[in-house]
mmCIF file of C-alpha atoms in Angstrom:
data_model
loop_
_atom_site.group_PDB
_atom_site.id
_atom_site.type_symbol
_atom_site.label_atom_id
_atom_site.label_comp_id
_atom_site.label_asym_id
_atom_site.label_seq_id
_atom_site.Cartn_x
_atom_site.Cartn_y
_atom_site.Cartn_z
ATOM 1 C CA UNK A 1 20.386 112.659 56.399
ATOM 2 C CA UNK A 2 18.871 112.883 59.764
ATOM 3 C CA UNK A 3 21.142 112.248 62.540
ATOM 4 C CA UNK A 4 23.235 112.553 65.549
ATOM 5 C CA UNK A 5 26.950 113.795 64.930
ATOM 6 C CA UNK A 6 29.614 114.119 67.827
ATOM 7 C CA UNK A 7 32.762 115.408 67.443
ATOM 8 C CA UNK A 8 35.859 114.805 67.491
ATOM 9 C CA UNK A 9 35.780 111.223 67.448
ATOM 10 C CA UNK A 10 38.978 111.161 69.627
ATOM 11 C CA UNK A 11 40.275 113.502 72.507
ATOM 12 C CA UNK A 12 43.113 113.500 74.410
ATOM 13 C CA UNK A 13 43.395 115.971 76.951
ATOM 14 C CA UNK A 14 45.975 117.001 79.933
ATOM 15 C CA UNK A 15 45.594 116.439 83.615
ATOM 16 C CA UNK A 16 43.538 119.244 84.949
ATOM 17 C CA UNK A 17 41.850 120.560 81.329
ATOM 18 C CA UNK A 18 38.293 121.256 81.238
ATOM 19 C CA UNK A 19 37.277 119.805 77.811
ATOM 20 C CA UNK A 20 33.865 120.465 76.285
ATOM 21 C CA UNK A 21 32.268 117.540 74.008
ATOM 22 C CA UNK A 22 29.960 118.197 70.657
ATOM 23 C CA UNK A 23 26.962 116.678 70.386
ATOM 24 C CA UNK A 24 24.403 118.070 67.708
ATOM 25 C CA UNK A 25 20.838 116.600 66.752
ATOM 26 C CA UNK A 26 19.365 117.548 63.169
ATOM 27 C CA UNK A 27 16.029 115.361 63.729
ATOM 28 C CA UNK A 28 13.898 117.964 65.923
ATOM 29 C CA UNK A 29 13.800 115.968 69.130
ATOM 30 C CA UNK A 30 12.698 117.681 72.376
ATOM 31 C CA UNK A 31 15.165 115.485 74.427
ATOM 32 C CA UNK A 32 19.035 114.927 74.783
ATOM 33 C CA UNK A 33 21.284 112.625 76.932
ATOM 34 C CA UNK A 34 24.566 112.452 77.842
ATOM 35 C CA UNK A 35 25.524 108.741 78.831
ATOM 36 C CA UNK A 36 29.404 107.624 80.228
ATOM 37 C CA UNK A 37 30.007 103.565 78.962
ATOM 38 C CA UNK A 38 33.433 101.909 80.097
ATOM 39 C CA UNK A 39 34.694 98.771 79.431
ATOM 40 C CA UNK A 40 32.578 95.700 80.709
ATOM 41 C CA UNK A 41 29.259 98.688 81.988
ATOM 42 C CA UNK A 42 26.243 99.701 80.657
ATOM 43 C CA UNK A 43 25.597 102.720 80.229
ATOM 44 C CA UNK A 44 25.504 105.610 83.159
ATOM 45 C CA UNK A 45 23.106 108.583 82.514
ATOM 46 C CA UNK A 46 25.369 111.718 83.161
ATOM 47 C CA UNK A 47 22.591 114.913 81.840
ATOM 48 C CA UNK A 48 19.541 115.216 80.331
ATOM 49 C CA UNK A 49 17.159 117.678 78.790
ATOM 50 C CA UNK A 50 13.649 117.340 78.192
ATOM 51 C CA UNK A 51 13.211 120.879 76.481
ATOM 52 C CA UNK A 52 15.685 123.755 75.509
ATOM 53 C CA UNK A 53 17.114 125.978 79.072
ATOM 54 C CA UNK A 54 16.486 123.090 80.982
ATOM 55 C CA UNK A 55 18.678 119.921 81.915
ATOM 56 C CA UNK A 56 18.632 117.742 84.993
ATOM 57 C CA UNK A 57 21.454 115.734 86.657
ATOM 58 C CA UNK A 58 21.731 111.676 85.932
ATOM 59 C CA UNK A 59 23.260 109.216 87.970
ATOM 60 C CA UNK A 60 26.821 110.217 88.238
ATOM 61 C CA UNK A 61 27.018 114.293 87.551
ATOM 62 C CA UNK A 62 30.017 115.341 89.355
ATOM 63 C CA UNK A 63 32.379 116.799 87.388
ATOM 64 C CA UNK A 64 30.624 117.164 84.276
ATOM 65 C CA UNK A 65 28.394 119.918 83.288
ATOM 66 C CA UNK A 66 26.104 120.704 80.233
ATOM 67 C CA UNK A 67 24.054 123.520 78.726
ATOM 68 C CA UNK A 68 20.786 123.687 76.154
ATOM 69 C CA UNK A 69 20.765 126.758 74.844
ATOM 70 C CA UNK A 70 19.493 125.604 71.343
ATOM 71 C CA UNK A 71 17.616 122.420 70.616
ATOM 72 C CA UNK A 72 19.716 121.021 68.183
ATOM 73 C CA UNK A 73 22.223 121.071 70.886
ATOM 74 C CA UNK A 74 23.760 119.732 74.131
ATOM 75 C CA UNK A 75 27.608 120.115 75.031
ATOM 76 C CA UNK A 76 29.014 118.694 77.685
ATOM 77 C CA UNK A 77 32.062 119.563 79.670
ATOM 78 C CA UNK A 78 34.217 117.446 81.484
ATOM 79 C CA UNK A 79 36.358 119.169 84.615
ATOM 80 C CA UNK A 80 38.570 119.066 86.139
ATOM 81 C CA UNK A 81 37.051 117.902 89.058
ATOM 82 C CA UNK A 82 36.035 114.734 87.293
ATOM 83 C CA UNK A 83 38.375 112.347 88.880
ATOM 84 C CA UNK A 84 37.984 109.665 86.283
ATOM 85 C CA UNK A 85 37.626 111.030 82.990
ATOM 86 C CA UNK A 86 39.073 108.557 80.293
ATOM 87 C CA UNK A 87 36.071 106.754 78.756
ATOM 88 C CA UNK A 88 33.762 106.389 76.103
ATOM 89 C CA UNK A 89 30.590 109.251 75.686
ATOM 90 C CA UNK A 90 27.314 108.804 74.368
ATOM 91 C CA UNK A 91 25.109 111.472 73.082
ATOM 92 C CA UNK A 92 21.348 110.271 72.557
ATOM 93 C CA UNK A 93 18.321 111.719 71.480
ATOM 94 C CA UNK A 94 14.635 110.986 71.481
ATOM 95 C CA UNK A 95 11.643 112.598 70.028
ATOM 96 C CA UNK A 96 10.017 112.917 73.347
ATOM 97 C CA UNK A 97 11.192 112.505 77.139
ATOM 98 C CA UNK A 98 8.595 109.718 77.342
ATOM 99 C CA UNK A 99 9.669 106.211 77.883
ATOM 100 C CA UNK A 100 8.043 104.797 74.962
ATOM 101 C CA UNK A 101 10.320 106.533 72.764
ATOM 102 C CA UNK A 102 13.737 104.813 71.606
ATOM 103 C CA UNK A 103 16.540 106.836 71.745
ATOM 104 C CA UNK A 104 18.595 107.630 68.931
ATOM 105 C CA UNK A 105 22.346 107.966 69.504
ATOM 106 C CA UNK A 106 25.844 109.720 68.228
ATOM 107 C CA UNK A 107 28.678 107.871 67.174
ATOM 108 C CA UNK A 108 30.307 108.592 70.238
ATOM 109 C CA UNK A 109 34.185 110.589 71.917
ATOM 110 C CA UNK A 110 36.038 108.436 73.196
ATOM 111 C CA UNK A 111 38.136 110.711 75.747
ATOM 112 C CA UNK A 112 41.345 110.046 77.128
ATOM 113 C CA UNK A 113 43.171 112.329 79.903
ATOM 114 C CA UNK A 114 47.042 111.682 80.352
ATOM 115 C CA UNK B 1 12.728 101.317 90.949
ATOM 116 C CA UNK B 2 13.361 99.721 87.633
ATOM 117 C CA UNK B 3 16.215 97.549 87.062
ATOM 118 C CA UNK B 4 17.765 95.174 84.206
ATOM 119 C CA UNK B 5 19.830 91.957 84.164
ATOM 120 C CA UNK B 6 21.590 90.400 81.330
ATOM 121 C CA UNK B 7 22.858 86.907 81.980
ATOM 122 C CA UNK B 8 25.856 86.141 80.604
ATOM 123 C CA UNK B 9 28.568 89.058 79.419
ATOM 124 C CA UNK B 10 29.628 86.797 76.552
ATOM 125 C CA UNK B 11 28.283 84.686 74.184
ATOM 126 C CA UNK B 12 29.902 82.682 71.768
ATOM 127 C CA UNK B 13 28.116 80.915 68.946
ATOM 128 C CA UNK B 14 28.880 78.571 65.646
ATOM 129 C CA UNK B 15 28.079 81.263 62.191
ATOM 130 C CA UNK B 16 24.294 79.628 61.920
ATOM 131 C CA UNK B 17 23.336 78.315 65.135
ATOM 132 C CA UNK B 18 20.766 79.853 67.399
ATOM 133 C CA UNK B 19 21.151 82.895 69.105
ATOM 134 C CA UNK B 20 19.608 83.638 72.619
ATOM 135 C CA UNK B 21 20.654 86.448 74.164
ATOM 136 C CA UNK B 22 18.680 86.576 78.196
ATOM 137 C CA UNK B 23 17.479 89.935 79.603
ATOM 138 C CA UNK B 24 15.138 90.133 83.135
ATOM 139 C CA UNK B 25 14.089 93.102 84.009
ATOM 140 C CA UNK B 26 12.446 94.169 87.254
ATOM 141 C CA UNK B 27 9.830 97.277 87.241
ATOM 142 C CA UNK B 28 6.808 98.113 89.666
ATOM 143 C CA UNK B 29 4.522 99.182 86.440
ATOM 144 C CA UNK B 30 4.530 97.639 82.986
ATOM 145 C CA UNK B 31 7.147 98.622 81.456
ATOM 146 C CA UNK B 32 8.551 99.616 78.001
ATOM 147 C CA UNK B 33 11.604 97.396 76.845
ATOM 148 C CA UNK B 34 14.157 97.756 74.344
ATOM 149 C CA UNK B 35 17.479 96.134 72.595
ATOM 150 C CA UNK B 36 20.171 97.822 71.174
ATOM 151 C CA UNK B 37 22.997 96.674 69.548
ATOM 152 C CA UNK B 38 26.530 98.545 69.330
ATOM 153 C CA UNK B 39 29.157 97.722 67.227
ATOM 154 C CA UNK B 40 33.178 98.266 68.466
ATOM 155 C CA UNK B 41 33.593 102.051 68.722
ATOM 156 C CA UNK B 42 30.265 103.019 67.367
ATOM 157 C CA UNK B 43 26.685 104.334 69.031
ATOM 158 C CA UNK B 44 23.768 101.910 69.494
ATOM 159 C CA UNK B 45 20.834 100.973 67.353
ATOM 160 C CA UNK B 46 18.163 99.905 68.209
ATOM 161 C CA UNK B 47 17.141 96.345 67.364
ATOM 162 C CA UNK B 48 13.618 96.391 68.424
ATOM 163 C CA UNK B 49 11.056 97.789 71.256
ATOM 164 C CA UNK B 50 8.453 96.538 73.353
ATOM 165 C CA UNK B 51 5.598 98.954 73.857
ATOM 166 C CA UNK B 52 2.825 96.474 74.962
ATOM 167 C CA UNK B 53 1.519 96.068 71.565
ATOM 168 C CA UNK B 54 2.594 92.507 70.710
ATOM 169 C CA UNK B 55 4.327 90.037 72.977
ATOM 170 C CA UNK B 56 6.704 88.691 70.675
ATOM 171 C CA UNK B 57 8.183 91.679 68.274
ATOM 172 C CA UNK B 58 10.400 91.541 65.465
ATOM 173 C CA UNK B 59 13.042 93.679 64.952
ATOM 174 C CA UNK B 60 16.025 94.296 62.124
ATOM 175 C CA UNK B 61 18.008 92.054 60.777
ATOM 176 C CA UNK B 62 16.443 88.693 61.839
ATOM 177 C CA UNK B 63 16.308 89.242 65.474
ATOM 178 C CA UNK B 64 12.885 89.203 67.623
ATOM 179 C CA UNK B 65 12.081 88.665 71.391
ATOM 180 C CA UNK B 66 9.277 87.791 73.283
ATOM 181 C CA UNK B 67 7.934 89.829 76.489
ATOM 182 C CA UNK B 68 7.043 87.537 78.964
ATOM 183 C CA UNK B 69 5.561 88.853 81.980
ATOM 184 C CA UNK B 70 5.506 85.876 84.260
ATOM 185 C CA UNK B 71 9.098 85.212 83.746
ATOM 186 C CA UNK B 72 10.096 89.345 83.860
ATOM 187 C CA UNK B 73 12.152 88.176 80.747
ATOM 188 C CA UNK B 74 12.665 89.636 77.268
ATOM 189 C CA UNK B 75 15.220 87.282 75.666
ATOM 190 C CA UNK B 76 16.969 88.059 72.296
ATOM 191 C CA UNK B 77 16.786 85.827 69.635
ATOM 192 C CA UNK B 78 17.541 84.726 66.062
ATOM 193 C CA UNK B 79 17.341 81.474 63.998
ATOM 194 C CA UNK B 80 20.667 81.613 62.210
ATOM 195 C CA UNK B 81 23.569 83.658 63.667
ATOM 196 C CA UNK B 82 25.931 85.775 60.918
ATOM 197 C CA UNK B 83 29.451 87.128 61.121
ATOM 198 C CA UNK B 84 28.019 90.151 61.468
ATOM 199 C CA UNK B 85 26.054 90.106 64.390
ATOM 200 C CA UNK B 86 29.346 89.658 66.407
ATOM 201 C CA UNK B 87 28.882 92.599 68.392
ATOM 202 C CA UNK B 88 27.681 94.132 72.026
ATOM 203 C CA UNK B 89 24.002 94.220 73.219
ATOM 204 C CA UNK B 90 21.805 96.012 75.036
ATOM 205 C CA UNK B 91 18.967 95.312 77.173
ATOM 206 C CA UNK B 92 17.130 98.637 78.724
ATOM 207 C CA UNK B 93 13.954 99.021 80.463
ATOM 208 C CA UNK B 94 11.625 102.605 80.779
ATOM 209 C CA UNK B 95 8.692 102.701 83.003
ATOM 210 C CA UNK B 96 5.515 105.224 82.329
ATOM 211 C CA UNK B 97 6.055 108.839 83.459
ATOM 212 C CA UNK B 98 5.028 109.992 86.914
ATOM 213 C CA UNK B 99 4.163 113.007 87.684
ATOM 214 C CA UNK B 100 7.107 113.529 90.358
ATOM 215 C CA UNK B 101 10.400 112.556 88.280
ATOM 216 C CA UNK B 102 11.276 111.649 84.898
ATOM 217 C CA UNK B 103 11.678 107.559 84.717
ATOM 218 C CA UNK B 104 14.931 107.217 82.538
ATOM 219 C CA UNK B 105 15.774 104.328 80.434
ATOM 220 C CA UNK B 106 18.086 101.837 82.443
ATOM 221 C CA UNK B 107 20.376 99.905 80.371
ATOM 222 C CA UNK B 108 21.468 96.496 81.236
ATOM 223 C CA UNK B 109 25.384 95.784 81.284
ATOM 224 C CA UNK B 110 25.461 94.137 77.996
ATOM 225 C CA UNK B 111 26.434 90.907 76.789
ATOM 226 C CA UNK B 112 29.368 90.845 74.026
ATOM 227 C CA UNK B 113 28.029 88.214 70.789
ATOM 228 C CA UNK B 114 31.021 86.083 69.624
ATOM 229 C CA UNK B 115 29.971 84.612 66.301
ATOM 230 C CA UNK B 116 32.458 81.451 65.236
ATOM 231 C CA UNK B 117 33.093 80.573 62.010
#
């Protein structure tokens, strides 16, 4: 089955830990997101990539960073100097980086940092 | 700039009444609008989209929702609600591609469906 899987489902991470989230597309889209969603928000763009080797920086970036070596797919890491980093993250796909195209998304990590 | 507004961030509705769910969006060029529904600790779906196709589009299970451009609206709807549509949704809004930046899909803030028995 064609899919998004992120993993693990939970995290719970230290103070101060840099902690790197999976996100892995099998359905051969060109683009990837990273979104943040806490309670009672919509969801914040944090990364995307339009095409493998190439990501830009969404609405709230600091503290987070990403790579795209592959095209099936997109890690992110969440610093230390993240100052808020318990929530709930969103990996999405789409076949293109074109509006018209839905995006597709991963079950989700829900992060927390003690 | 494109923008999206869901009033209401709950709902509450008798199992088989109406369901209207209210989304206005604001965007400088027709845009392309979508809703997504997420259930508790889970992704989102997508519902349905609006590409400029068809004003009024059907989407899965039962819902539909009608582009109007006068009112900048694209309300959620369906006849008869279930137990199971209890759940979050989404309202987002894309605009065409420029040739200067990327326009990303801006997501409303979601309005939580309470379906009572």
């Amino acid at each position: 089955d064609g899919g998004i899987t992120q993993s693990p489902k939970y995290l719970f991470r230290k103070e101060g830990q840099n902690v790197t989230l999976s996100c892995e597309q099998n359905l051969n889209h060109d683009a990837m997101y990273w979104y943040r969603q806490d309670p009672g928000q919509g969801l914040r763009l944090i990364y995307y990539s339009q095409i493998v080797n190439d990501f830009q920086k969404g609405d709230i970036a600091e503290g987070y960073s990403v790579s795209r070596e592959k095209k099936e797919s997109f890690p992110l890491t969440v610093t230390s100097a993240q100052k808020n980093p318990t929530a709930f993250y969103l990996c999405a796909s789409s076949s293109q980086g074109a509006p018209s195209y839905e995006q597709y998304f991963g079950p989700g990590t829900r992060l927390t940092v003690t | 700039a494109q923008s999206v507004t869901q009033l209401g961030s709950h709902v509450s509705v008798s199992e088989g009444a109406l369901v209207l769910l209210r989304c206005n969006y604001s965007s400088s060029v027709p845009p392309y609008l979508f809703w997504y529904v997420q259930y508790p600790n889970q992704g989102l779906q997508l519902l349905l989209k609006y590409t400029s196709a068809a004003t009024l589009v059907k989407g899965i299970n039962g819902f539909e929702a009608e582009f109007k451009k006068s009112e900048t609206s694209f309300h959620l709807t369906k006849p008869s609600a279930h137990m199971s549509d209890a759940a979050e949704y989404f309202c987002a809004v894309s605009g065409p591609l420029t040739k200067t930046s990327y326009d990303k899909v801006i997501f409303g803030p979601g309005t939580s469906l309470s379906v009572i028995p």
